[in-house]
């Protein structure tokens, strides 16, 4: 063994357990963390009981996300009591937001590492083991972990996430992400294509390209549409998805590439947040309702079969009944196939927190959210009913949750389809005729 192979194996075979909250970016980051820690001599375990280091990868997007994590940290106390020397690390967005104060508030925390300091984690763990609490929350303008091969923790073996960029420059007024994840930066496309090809060779059949605003991907003159083409070119059997495009700059060129490329899935997650131009302005979303509807029309023109899904926020600062009604009417006008729906949650440090009044009473927020959810349930059911009788290409992902006699997979539109097991297996492509549906699922039979 050459000297170059001698890494400082600070882990010495100690066992690492990691728990992940928040968005897909965090899921991807946990896979990078495990890869980095393994290279430093740690062993990954799925059994929290045998862990020497417990990491919790955290989310700050809404207050309830943080509350869940505080609750979980309290539960970790008993592991620490049972095993003196056990290290607890908080990583991710909440680590970035709360920094040293995390350790003060929760005495059991030994390590705090923000999203750009994971290369430093094993050193922080070593310091913590020798009694110095390890904190690194430096944000970077360059770190993309481009050279790190993530250890795939979600073992369905069919679909995987690939981060193509990090950070966000958009500063929507309600949002904490630009503060927790720092400046936007793109990753070298060659490393992205290499990662996707390795996944395909290992049997994966679907990759989702991830970023907070994938349309602004940029590397030496190459944009997001170019990257989509490069990844889709790897193999026609590799499905390509992406999340999330920002409505303000989803271009016709991206839509053209999608339309022209069969293995790019016909699904666009296009977060609207609100249907009221006045609210969108307050949110600093940089588009109007009309602009958004124009983009939806462009999607439908290029790809009539494309699914459109969204994120919506109820009860943002100053939202009037008319603004709320505009959100409901936007939902009807677009006819979303699916939506993530949230009550506005004020986040410390954001522009909204500093300059606006969180003035919508909790019960009004709840009522508006409930109206939004009820309408979306109707729209999802209508969308699914339109699919009954049609045929879709489905990529099989695994066993259905309800019955071991059935499998589930997804259509290109990202809808879950449940069907009889037969002799199919995860990773297979089947043509399925839809026979029935609920608002959440399609049922079908292979043809
Ligand atoms: N970058 C992505 C979204 C990331 S956060 C995008 O811009 O589309 C995911 C969703 O959380 C957002 O789309 C928004 O709907 C919601 N969200 C963000 N901050 C929030 C807050 N303070 N309160 C409630 N919902 C919020
Ligand atoms: Fe947050 Fe807006 Fe950036 Fe999305 S685009 S992460 S909502 S600031
Ligand atoms: Fe949460 Fe950070 Fe993602 S705040 S939603 S984990 S970018």
CSV table of C-alpha atoms and ligand atoms in Angstrom, one decimal:
chain,number,residue,atom,x,y,z
A,1,UNK,CA,0.0,0.0,0.0
A,2,UNK,CA,1.5,3.3,-1.0
A,3,UNK,CA,1.7,6.3,1.3
A,4,UNK,CA,-1.1,8.0,-0.7
A,5,UNK,CA,-3.5,5.4,0.5
A,6,UNK,CA,-2.9,6.1,4.1
A,7,UNK,CA,-5.8,8.3,5.2
A,8,UNK,CA,-6.0,9.6,8.7
A,9,UNK,CA,-8.5,6.9,9.9
A,10,UNK,CA,-9.8,9.0,12.8
A,11,UNK,CA,-13.0,6.9,12.9
A,12,UNK,CA,-11.1,3.8,13.9
A,13,UNK,CA,-14.0,1.6,13.0
A,14,UNK,CA,-16.4,3.6,15.3
A,15,UNK,CA,-20.0,3.3,14.2
A,16,UNK,CA,-21.9,6.2,12.7
A,17,UNK,CA,-25.7,6.5,12.7
A,18,UNK,CA,-27.5,9.3,10.8
A,19,UNK,CA,-31.1,10.5,10.8
A,20,UNK,CA,-32.3,12.8,8.1
A,21,UNK,CA,-35.1,15.5,8.1
A,22,UNK,CA,-36.1,18.1,5.5
A,23,UNK,CA,-35.9,18.1,1.8
A,24,UNK,CA,-34.2,15.9,-0.8
A,25,UNK,CA,-31.1,18.1,-0.6
A,26,UNK,CA,-30.7,16.9,2.9
A,27,UNK,CA,-31.2,13.3,1.9
A,28,UNK,CA,-28.5,13.7,-0.6
A,29,UNK,CA,-26.2,15.4,1.9
A,30,UNK,CA,-26.5,12.6,4.4
A,31,UNK,CA,-25.3,10.3,1.6
A,32,UNK,CA,-22.3,12.5,1.1
A,33,UNK,CA,-21.6,12.7,4.9
A,34,UNK,CA,-21.6,8.9,5.2
A,35,UNK,CA,-19.2,8.7,2.2
A,36,UNK,CA,-16.9,11.2,3.8
A,37,UNK,CA,-17.0,9.6,7.2
A,38,UNK,CA,-16.4,6.1,5.8
A,39,UNK,CA,-13.3,7.4,4.1
A,40,UNK,CA,-12.1,8.5,7.5
A,41,UNK,CA,-12.6,5.1,9.1
A,42,UNK,CA,-16.2,5.2,10.4
A,43,UNK,CA,-18.6,2.3,9.8
A,44,UNK,CA,-22.2,3.2,8.9
A,45,UNK,CA,-24.9,1.5,11.0
A,46,UNK,CA,-28.7,1.6,10.7
A,47,UNK,CA,-29.0,0.6,14.4
A,48,UNK,CA,-29.0,3.7,16.6
A,49,UNK,CA,-28.4,1.4,19.6
A,50,UNK,CA,-24.9,0.5,18.5
A,51,UNK,CA,-23.9,3.9,17.3
A,52,UNK,CA,-20.8,5.7,18.7
A,53,UNK,CA,-21.7,8.9,16.8
A,54,UNK,CA,-25.3,10.0,16.1
A,55,UNK,CA,-25.8,12.7,13.5
A,56,UNK,CA,-29.1,14.4,12.9
A,57,UNK,CA,-29.4,16.2,9.6
A,58,UNK,CA,-31.9,19.0,10.3
A,59,UNK,CA,-34.3,21.3,8.6
A,60,UNK,CA,-35.4,24.9,9.5
A,61,UNK,CA,-37.9,25.6,6.8
A,62,UNK,CA,-40.9,25.9,9.2
A,63,UNK,CA,-41.1,26.1,13.0
A,64,UNK,CA,-42.7,22.7,13.2
A,65,UNK,CA,-39.8,21.1,11.4
A,66,UNK,CA,-37.5,22.5,14.1
A,67,UNK,CA,-39.8,21.5,16.9
A,68,UNK,CA,-39.7,17.9,15.7
A,69,UNK,CA,-35.9,18.0,15.9
A,70,UNK,CA,-35.8,19.5,19.4
A,71,UNK,CA,-38.1,16.6,20.4
A,72,UNK,CA,-35.8,14.1,18.8
A,73,UNK,CA,-32.7,15.6,20.5
A,74,UNK,CA,-34.4,15.1,23.9
A,75,UNK,CA,-34.9,11.4,23.1
A,76,UNK,CA,-31.2,11.1,22.2
A,77,UNK,CA,-30.5,11.8,25.9
A,78,UNK,CA,-31.2,8.2,26.9
A,79,UNK,CA,-28.7,6.9,24.4
A,80,UNK,CA,-26.1,9.1,25.8
A,81,UNK,CA,-26.9,8.1,29.4
A,82,UNK,CA,-26.7,4.4,28.3
A,83,UNK,CA,-23.3,4.9,26.5
A,84,UNK,CA,-21.0,7.5,27.9
A,85,UNK,CA,-18.7,8.8,25.2
A,86,UNK,CA,-21.4,8.6,22.6
A,87,UNK,CA,-21.2,11.8,20.4
A,88,UNK,CA,-24.3,13.7,19.2
A,89,UNK,CA,-23.9,15.9,16.2
A,90,UNK,CA,-26.4,18.3,14.7
A,91,UNK,CA,-25.8,19.0,11.0
A,92,UNK,CA,-27.7,20.7,8.2
A,93,UNK,CA,-29.9,23.8,8.1
A,94,UNK,CA,-30.7,24.1,11.8
A,95,UNK,CA,-27.0,23.8,12.7
A,96,UNK,CA,-26.3,26.7,10.3
A,97,UNK,CA,-29.2,28.8,11.7
A,98,UNK,CA,-28.6,28.2,15.4
A,99,UNK,CA,-24.8,27.5,15.6
A,100,UNK,CA,-23.3,27.5,19.1
A,101,UNK,CA,-26.6,28.3,20.7
A,102,UNK,CA,-27.7,24.7,19.8
A,103,UNK,CA,-25.1,23.4,22.3
A,104,UNK,CA,-26.1,25.9,24.9
A,105,UNK,CA,-29.8,25.0,24.6
A,106,UNK,CA,-29.3,21.3,24.4
A,107,UNK,CA,-26.4,20.2,26.6
A,108,UNK,CA,-26.1,16.8,24.8
A,109,UNK,CA,-24.9,18.3,21.5
A,110,UNK,CA,-21.2,17.7,20.9
A,111,UNK,CA,-20.8,18.7,17.2
A,112,UNK,CA,-22.5,21.4,15.1
A,113,UNK,CA,-21.7,21.4,11.4
A,114,UNK,CA,-23.4,23.4,8.6
A,115,UNK,CA,-24.1,22.2,5.1
A,116,UNK,CA,-20.8,23.4,3.7
A,117,UNK,CA,-18.5,21.9,6.4
A,118,UNK,CA,-19.0,18.2,6.1
A,119,UNK,CA,-15.4,17.6,5.0
A,120,UNK,CA,-14.5,18.8,8.5
A,121,UNK,CA,-16.9,16.4,10.3
A,122,UNK,CA,-14.6,13.7,11.3
A,123,UNK,CA,-12.1,16.2,12.6
A,124,UNK,CA,-15.0,17.9,14.6
A,125,UNK,CA,-15.9,14.4,16.0
A,126,UNK,CA,-12.3,13.8,17.0
A,127,UNK,CA,-12.1,17.1,18.7
A,128,UNK,CA,-15.4,16.4,20.5
A,129,UNK,CA,-14.2,13.0,21.6
A,130,UNK,CA,-11.2,14.7,23.3
A,131,UNK,CA,-13.5,17.2,25.1
A,132,UNK,CA,-13.5,20.2,22.8
A,133,UNK,CA,-16.9,20.7,21.3
A,134,UNK,CA,-16.6,21.0,17.5
A,135,UNK,CA,-18.4,23.7,15.6
A,136,UNK,CA,-18.0,24.6,11.9
A,137,UNK,CA,-20.8,26.6,10.3
A,138,UNK,CA,-18.7,28.4,7.7
A,139,UNK,CA,-20.6,28.7,4.4
A,140,UNK,CA,-18.7,28.4,1.2
A,141,UNK,CA,-19.1,30.0,-2.3
A,142,UNK,CA,-17.5,26.9,-3.9
A,143,UNK,CA,-18.1,23.7,-2.0
A,144,UNK,CA,-20.2,21.3,-4.1
A,145,UNK,CA,-18.8,18.0,-2.9
A,146,UNK,CA,-18.5,17.2,-6.6
A,147,UNK,CA,-15.7,14.6,-6.1
A,148,UNK,CA,-17.6,12.7,-3.3
A,149,UNK,CA,-19.5,9.5,-4.3
A,150,UNK,CA,-22.5,9.5,-2.1
A,151,UNK,CA,-23.3,6.2,-0.3
A,152,UNK,CA,-26.9,5.4,-1.3
A,153,UNK,CA,-28.8,5.0,2.0
A,154,UNK,CA,-32.2,4.6,0.5
A,155,UNK,CA,-31.8,1.1,-0.9
A,156,UNK,CA,-34.6,0.8,-3.4
A,157,UNK,CA,-31.8,0.5,-6.0
A,158,UNK,CA,-34.0,2.1,-8.6
A,159,UNK,CA,-34.1,5.8,-8.1
A,160,UNK,CA,-31.5,8.2,-6.7
A,161,UNK,CA,-31.0,12.0,-6.2
A,162,UNK,CA,-28.1,13.9,-7.6
A,163,UNK,CA,-27.4,17.4,-6.4
A,164,UNK,CA,-26.4,19.6,-9.3
A,165,UNK,CA,-26.1,22.8,-7.4
A,166,UNK,CA,-26.2,24.1,-3.8
A,167,UNK,CA,-27.4,27.3,-2.1
A,168,UNK,CA,-30.0,29.8,-3.2
A,169,UNK,CA,-29.7,33.5,-4.3
A,170,UNK,CA,-33.4,34.2,-4.6
A,171,UNK,CA,-34.2,35.5,-1.1
A,172,UNK,CA,-37.9,34.9,-1.2
A,173,UNK,CA,-38.9,37.0,1.8
A,174,UNK,CA,-40.4,34.2,3.9
A,175,UNK,CA,-37.6,31.7,3.3
A,176,UNK,CA,-34.7,30.7,5.5
A,177,UNK,CA,-32.8,28.6,2.8
A,178,UNK,CA,-30.5,31.4,1.5
A,179,UNK,CA,-29.3,31.9,5.1
A,180,UNK,CA,-28.8,28.2,5.9
A,181,UNK,CA,-27.3,27.1,2.6
A,182,UNK,CA,-25.5,30.2,1.4
A,183,UNK,CA,-24.8,31.4,-2.1
A,184,UNK,CA,-25.9,29.5,-5.2
A,185,UNK,CA,-23.2,27.5,-6.9
A,186,UNK,CA,-23.3,24.9,-9.7
A,187,UNK,CA,-21.4,21.6,-9.9
A,188,UNK,CA,-19.2,20.5,-12.8
A,189,UNK,CA,-21.4,18.8,-15.3
A,190,UNK,CA,-18.8,16.1,-16.0
A,191,UNK,CA,-19.0,14.9,-12.4
A,192,UNK,CA,-22.8,14.9,-12.6
A,193,UNK,CA,-22.9,12.8,-15.7
A,194,UNK,CA,-20.3,10.5,-14.2
A,195,UNK,CA,-22.4,10.0,-11.1
A,196,UNK,CA,-25.5,9.3,-13.2
A,197,UNK,CA,-23.7,6.8,-15.4
A,198,UNK,CA,-22.4,5.0,-12.3
A,199,UNK,CA,-25.9,4.8,-11.0
A,200,UNK,CA,-27.2,3.4,-14.2
A,201,UNK,CA,-24.4,0.8,-14.4
A,202,UNK,CA,-25.3,-0.2,-10.8
A,203,UNK,CA,-28.9,-0.9,-11.9
A,204,UNK,CA,-30.6,2.4,-11.1
A,205,UNK,CA,-33.2,3.5,-13.6
A,206,UNK,CA,-34.1,7.0,-12.5
A,207,UNK,CA,-32.2,10.1,-11.3
A,208,UNK,CA,-33.6,13.3,-9.9
A,209,UNK,CA,-31.4,16.3,-10.5
A,210,UNK,CA,-31.7,18.5,-7.4
A,211,UNK,CA,-31.2,22.2,-6.7
A,212,UNK,CA,-33.2,25.0,-5.1
A,213,UNK,CA,-33.5,26.7,-8.5
A,214,UNK,CA,-32.4,24.3,-11.1
A,215,UNK,CA,-33.0,26.7,-14.0
A,216,UNK,CA,-30.2,28.9,-12.9
A,217,UNK,CA,-27.7,26.0,-13.2
A,218,UNK,CA,-24.7,27.4,-15.0
A,219,UNK,CA,-21.2,26.1,-15.8
A,220,UNK,CA,-18.9,27.5,-18.4
A,221,UNK,CA,-21.7,28.6,-20.7
A,222,UNK,CA,-23.7,25.4,-20.2
A,223,UNK,CA,-27.2,25.9,-18.7
A,224,UNK,CA,-29.8,23.6,-17.3
A,225,UNK,CA,-31.2,22.5,-20.6
A,226,UNK,CA,-27.8,21.4,-21.7
A,227,UNK,CA,-27.3,19.4,-18.5
A,228,UNK,CA,-30.7,17.7,-19.0
A,229,UNK,CA,-29.6,16.6,-22.5
A,230,UNK,CA,-26.3,15.3,-21.3
A,231,UNK,CA,-27.8,13.3,-18.5
A,232,UNK,CA,-30.7,12.0,-20.6
A,233,UNK,CA,-28.1,10.9,-23.3
A,234,UNK,CA,-26.5,8.4,-20.9
A,235,UNK,CA,-29.2,5.8,-21.8
A,236,UNK,CA,-32.8,5.9,-23.0
A,237,UNK,CA,-33.6,3.5,-20.1
A,238,UNK,CA,-32.5,6.1,-17.5
A,239,UNK,CA,-35.4,8.3,-16.5
A,240,UNK,CA,-34.5,11.9,-15.7
A,241,UNK,CA,-36.4,14.1,-13.3
A,242,UNK,CA,-35.5,17.4,-11.7
A,243,UNK,CA,-36.6,19.6,-8.8
A,244,UNK,CA,-37.1,22.5,-8.3
A,245,UNK,CA,-37.4,25.0,-11.2
A,246,UNK,CA,-38.3,28.5,-10.3
A,247,UNK,CA,-41.3,29.9,-12.3
A,248,UNK,CA,-39.5,33.2,-12.9
A,249,UNK,CA,-37.0,31.5,-15.2
A,250,UNK,CA,-38.3,28.3,-16.6
A,251,UNK,CA,-37.3,28.7,-20.2
A,252,UNK,CA,-38.9,27.5,-23.5
A,253,UNK,CA,-35.6,25.9,-24.2
A,254,UNK,CA,-35.9,23.6,-21.2
A,255,UNK,CA,-39.5,22.8,-22.3
A,256,UNK,CA,-38.3,22.0,-25.8
A,257,UNK,CA,-35.6,19.7,-24.5
A,258,UNK,CA,-38.1,17.9,-22.3
A,259,UNK,CA,-40.6,17.5,-25.1
A,260,UNK,CA,-38.0,16.2,-27.5
A,261,UNK,CA,-36.5,13.6,-25.0
A,262,UNK,CA,-38.7,10.6,-24.2
A,263,UNK,CA,-36.7,9.6,-21.1
A,264,UNK,CA,-37.0,13.1,-19.4
A,265,UNK,CA,-40.2,12.6,-17.3
A,266,UNK,CA,-43.1,14.7,-18.2
A,267,UNK,CA,-43.6,16.3,-14.8
A,268,UNK,CA,-42.8,19.8,-13.6
A,269,UNK,CA,-42.9,20.8,-10.0
A,270,UNK,CA,-43.6,24.6,-10.3
A,271,UNK,CA,-44.1,26.2,-6.9
A,272,UNK,CA,-46.6,29.0,-7.1
A,273,UNK,CA,-46.7,29.9,-3.4
A,274,UNK,CA,-49.7,32.2,-4.0
A,275,UNK,CA,-52.2,33.1,-6.8
A,276,UNK,CA,-52.2,36.8,-5.9
A,277,UNK,CA,-49.7,39.0,-7.7
A,278,UNK,CA,-49.8,41.4,-4.7
A,279,UNK,CA,-48.7,38.5,-2.4
A,280,UNK,CA,-46.1,37.3,-4.9
A,281,UNK,CA,-44.6,40.8,-4.8
A,282,UNK,CA,-44.5,40.7,-1.0
A,283,UNK,CA,-42.8,37.4,-1.2
A,284,UNK,CA,-40.2,38.6,-3.7
A,285,UNK,CA,-41.0,35.8,-6.1
A,286,UNK,CA,-40.3,38.0,-9.1
A,287,UNK,CA,-43.2,36.9,-11.2
A,288,UNK,CA,-46.9,37.7,-11.5
A,289,UNK,CA,-49.9,35.5,-11.6
A,290,UNK,CA,-50.1,36.3,-15.3
A,291,UNK,CA,-46.4,35.3,-15.9
A,292,UNK,CA,-47.0,32.1,-14.0
A,293,UNK,CA,-50.1,31.2,-16.1
A,294,UNK,CA,-48.1,32.0,-19.2
A,295,UNK,CA,-45.5,29.5,-18.2
A,296,UNK,CA,-48.2,26.9,-17.5
A,297,UNK,CA,-49.6,27.6,-21.0
A,298,UNK,CA,-46.1,27.1,-22.4
A,299,UNK,CA,-45.8,23.8,-20.7
A,300,UNK,CA,-49.1,22.6,-22.0
A,301,UNK,CA,-48.3,23.8,-25.5
A,302,UNK,CA,-45.0,21.8,-25.5
A,303,UNK,CA,-46.2,18.8,-23.6
A,304,UNK,CA,-50.0,18.4,-23.3
A,305,UNK,CA,-49.5,15.2,-21.1
A,306,UNK,CA,-47.1,16.9,-18.6
A,307,UNK,CA,-48.1,16.8,-14.9
A,308,UNK,CA,-47.8,20.1,-13.1
A,309,UNK,CA,-47.5,20.1,-9.3
A,310,UNK,CA,-46.9,23.0,-6.9
A,311,UNK,CA,-46.1,24.3,-3.4
A,312,UNK,CA,-48.6,26.8,-1.8
A,313,UNK,CA,-48.4,28.9,1.3
A,314,UNK,CA,-51.5,29.9,3.2
A,315,UNK,CA,-51.6,33.1,5.4
A,316,UNK,CA,-48.5,35.0,4.5
A,317,UNK,CA,-48.2,38.5,5.9
A,318,UNK,CA,-51.0,40.8,4.9
A,319,UNK,CA,-52.9,38.1,2.9
A,320,UNK,CA,-56.5,39.3,2.5
A,321,UNK,CA,-59.5,37.1,1.8
A,322,UNK,CA,-59.2,38.2,-1.9
A,323,UNK,CA,-55.6,37.1,-2.0
A,324,UNK,CA,-56.6,33.7,-0.6
A,325,UNK,CA,-59.4,33.5,-3.2
A,326,UNK,CA,-56.8,34.2,-5.9
A,327,UNK,CA,-54.8,31.2,-4.7
A,328,UNK,CA,-57.9,29.0,-4.9
A,329,UNK,CA,-58.7,30.3,-8.4
A,330,UNK,CA,-55.2,29.7,-9.6
A,331,UNK,CA,-55.4,26.1,-8.4
A,332,UNK,CA,-58.6,25.6,-10.4
A,333,UNK,CA,-57.2,27.3,-13.4
A,334,UNK,CA,-54.0,25.2,-13.5
A,335,UNK,CA,-55.7,22.0,-12.3
A,336,UNK,CA,-52.7,20.9,-10.3
A,337,UNK,CA,-52.1,17.1,-10.2
A,338,UNK,CA,-50.6,17.4,-6.7
A,339,UNK,CA,-49.5,20.0,-4.2
A,340,UNK,CA,-47.5,20.5,-1.1
A,341,UNK,CA,-49.4,22.9,1.1
A,342,UNK,CA,-48.2,24.9,4.1
A,343,UNK,CA,-49.2,27.5,6.7
A,344,UNK,CA,-46.9,30.4,6.7
A,345,UNK,CA,-44.4,30.1,9.5
A,346,UNK,CA,-42.3,33.1,10.3
A,347,UNK,CA,-38.5,32.4,10.3
A,348,UNK,CA,-36.1,34.4,12.3
A,349,UNK,CA,-33.7,36.5,10.2
A,350,UNK,CA,-35.7,36.4,7.0
A,351,UNK,CA,-36.8,39.7,5.4
A,352,UNK,CA,-40.5,39.0,6.2
A,353,UNK,CA,-39.6,38.5,9.9
A,354,UNK,CA,-37.6,41.8,9.9
A,355,UNK,CA,-39.9,44.0,7.9
A,356,UNK,CA,-43.4,42.5,7.8
A,357,UNK,CA,-46.1,41.7,10.3
A,358,UNK,CA,-47.1,38.0,10.7
A,359,UNK,CA,-50.6,39.3,11.1
A,360,UNK,CA,-52.9,36.5,9.9
A,361,UNK,CA,-54.3,34.7,13.1
A,362,UNK,CA,-53.5,31.1,13.5
A,363,UNK,CA,-57.1,30.0,13.1
A,364,UNK,CA,-57.5,31.9,9.8
A,365,UNK,CA,-54.3,30.4,8.5
A,366,UNK,CA,-55.6,27.0,9.4
A,367,UNK,CA,-59.0,27.6,7.8
A,368,UNK,CA,-57.3,28.9,4.6
A,369,UNK,CA,-55.0,25.9,4.5
A,370,UNK,CA,-57.9,23.5,5.0
A,371,UNK,CA,-59.7,25.1,2.0
A,372,UNK,CA,-56.6,24.8,-0.1
A,373,UNK,CA,-56.2,21.1,0.9
A,374,UNK,CA,-59.8,20.3,0.3
A,375,UNK,CA,-59.7,21.8,-3.2
A,376,UNK,CA,-56.4,20.0,-4.0
A,377,UNK,CA,-58.0,16.7,-3.0
A,378,UNK,CA,-60.7,17.4,-5.5
A,379,UNK,CA,-58.2,18.4,-8.2
A,380,UNK,CA,-56.0,15.3,-7.6
A,381,UNK,CA,-59.0,13.0,-7.8
A,382,UNK,CA,-60.1,14.7,-11.1
A,383,UNK,CA,-56.6,14.4,-12.4
A,384,UNK,CA,-56.4,10.7,-11.5
A,385,UNK,CA,-59.9,10.0,-13.0
A,386,UNK,CA,-58.7,11.4,-16.3
A,387,UNK,CA,-56.0,8.7,-16.3
A,388,UNK,CA,-58.4,5.8,-15.9
A,389,UNK,CA,-58.5,3.8,-19.1
A,390,UNK,CA,-55.2,5.2,-20.3
A,391,UNK,CA,-51.9,3.4,-20.6
A,392,UNK,CA,-48.7,4.5,-19.0
A,393,UNK,CA,-45.1,3.4,-18.9
A,394,UNK,CA,-44.4,2.6,-15.3
A,395,UNK,CA,-41.0,2.1,-13.6
A,396,UNK,CA,-41.4,-0.5,-10.8
A,397,UNK,CA,-40.0,0.7,-7.5
A,398,UNK,CA,-41.0,-1.9,-4.9
A,399,UNK,CA,-43.6,-3.7,-2.9
A,400,UNK,CA,-46.9,-1.9,-2.3
A,401,UNK,CA,-47.3,-0.7,1.3
A,402,UNK,CA,-50.7,-2.3,1.6
A,403,UNK,CA,-50.1,-5.8,0.3
A,404,UNK,CA,-47.1,-8.0,-0.5
A,405,UNK,CA,-49.2,-9.4,-3.4
A,406,UNK,CA,-48.8,-6.1,-5.1
A,407,UNK,CA,-46.0,-3.8,-6.4
A,408,UNK,CA,-45.9,-0.1,-7.0
A,409,UNK,CA,-44.2,2.1,-9.5
A,410,UNK,CA,-44.5,5.5,-11.0
A,411,UNK,CA,-45.6,7.0,-14.3
A,412,UNK,CA,-43.5,9.6,-15.9
A,413,UNK,CA,-46.0,12.1,-14.4
A,414,UNK,CA,-44.8,10.9,-11.0
A,415,UNK,CA,-48.1,9.3,-10.1
A,416,UNK,CA,-47.9,6.1,-8.0
A,417,UNK,CA,-49.5,3.1,-9.6
A,418,UNK,CA,-50.3,-0.2,-7.7
A,419,UNK,CA,-50.7,-3.5,-9.6
A,420,UNK,CA,-50.5,-7.2,-9.1
A,421,UNK,CA,-47.1,-8.5,-8.5
A,422,UNK,CA,-46.8,-11.2,-11.3
A,423,UNK,CA,-43.1,-11.9,-11.9
A,424,UNK,CA,-42.1,-8.2,-12.1
A,425,UNK,CA,-39.3,-6.7,-10.1
A,426,UNK,CA,-38.0,-3.3,-9.1
A,427,UNK,CA,-36.2,-1.6,-12.0
A,428,UNK,CA,-38.6,-3.1,-14.7
A,429,UNK,CA,-40.5,-0.9,-17.1
A,430,UNK,CA,-44.1,-2.0,-17.8
A,431,UNK,CA,-47.0,-0.7,-19.7
A,432,UNK,CA,-49.9,-0.5,-17.4
A,433,UNK,CA,-53.5,0.3,-18.1
A,434,UNK,CA,-55.2,2.3,-15.4
A,435,UNK,CA,-58.3,0.6,-14.1
A,436,UNK,CA,-59.3,2.6,-11.0
A,437,UNK,CA,-58.0,5.3,-8.7
A,438,UNK,CA,-58.3,7.2,-5.4
A,439,UNK,CA,-57.2,10.8,-5.0
A,440,UNK,CA,-53.7,9.6,-4.0
A,441,UNK,CA,-53.1,6.4,-6.1
A,442,UNK,CA,-53.7,4.8,-9.5
A,443,UNK,CA,-54.6,1.1,-9.8
A,444,UNK,CA,-53.9,-0.7,-12.9
A,445,UNK,CA,-53.0,-3.9,-14.8
A,446,UNK,CA,-49.9,-4.7,-16.9
A,447,UNK,CA,-50.8,-5.1,-20.6
B,1,LIG,N1,-36.4,26.2,-3.7
B,1,LIG,C1,-37.7,25.6,-3.7
B,1,LIG,C2,-38.4,25.4,-2.4
B,1,LIG,C3,-37.7,25.1,-1.2
B,1,LIG,S1,-38.6,25.1,0.3
B,1,LIG,C4,-38.5,26.6,-4.5
B,1,LIG,O1,-38.3,27.8,-4.4
B,1,LIG,O2,-39.4,26.2,-5.1
B,1,LIG,C5,-40.1,24.2,-0.1
B,1,LIG,C6,-41.3,24.9,0.1
B,1,LIG,O3,-41.5,25.3,1.5
B,1,LIG,C7,-41.4,26.3,-0.6
B,1,LIG,O4,-41.8,26.1,-1.9
B,1,LIG,C8,-42.5,26.9,0.2
B,1,LIG,O5,-43.8,26.6,-0.3
B,1,LIG,C9,-42.4,26.3,1.6
B,1,LIG,N2,-41.8,27.3,2.6
B,1,LIG,C10,-40.6,27.9,2.6
B,1,LIG,N3,-40.5,28.8,3.6
B,1,LIG,C11,-41.7,28.7,4.3
B,1,LIG,C12,-42.2,29.4,5.4
B,1,LIG,N4,-41.5,30.3,6.1
B,1,LIG,N5,-43.4,29.1,5.8
B,1,LIG,C13,-44.2,28.1,5.2
B,1,LIG,N6,-43.8,27.5,4.1
B,1,LIG,C14,-42.5,27.8,3.6
B,2,LIG,FE1,-36.4,29.6,-0.6
B,2,LIG,FE2,-37.2,31.1,-2.6
B,2,LIG,FE3,-34.7,30.0,-2.6
B,2,LIG,FE4,-36.9,28.4,-2.9
B,2,LIG,S1,-36.2,30.0,-4.3
B,2,LIG,S2,-35.2,28.1,-1.6
B,2,LIG,S3,-38.4,29.4,-1.6
B,2,LIG,S4,-35.5,31.6,-1.2
B,3,LIG,FE1,-35.1,22.3,5.1
B,3,LIG,FE2,-32.7,23.2,4.6
B,3,LIG,FE3,-34.1,21.7,2.8
B,3,LIG,S1,-34.3,24.3,5.6
B,3,LIG,S2,-36.2,22.3,3.2
B,3,LIG,S3,-33.4,21.0,4.8
B,3,LIG,S4,-32.7,23.4,2.4
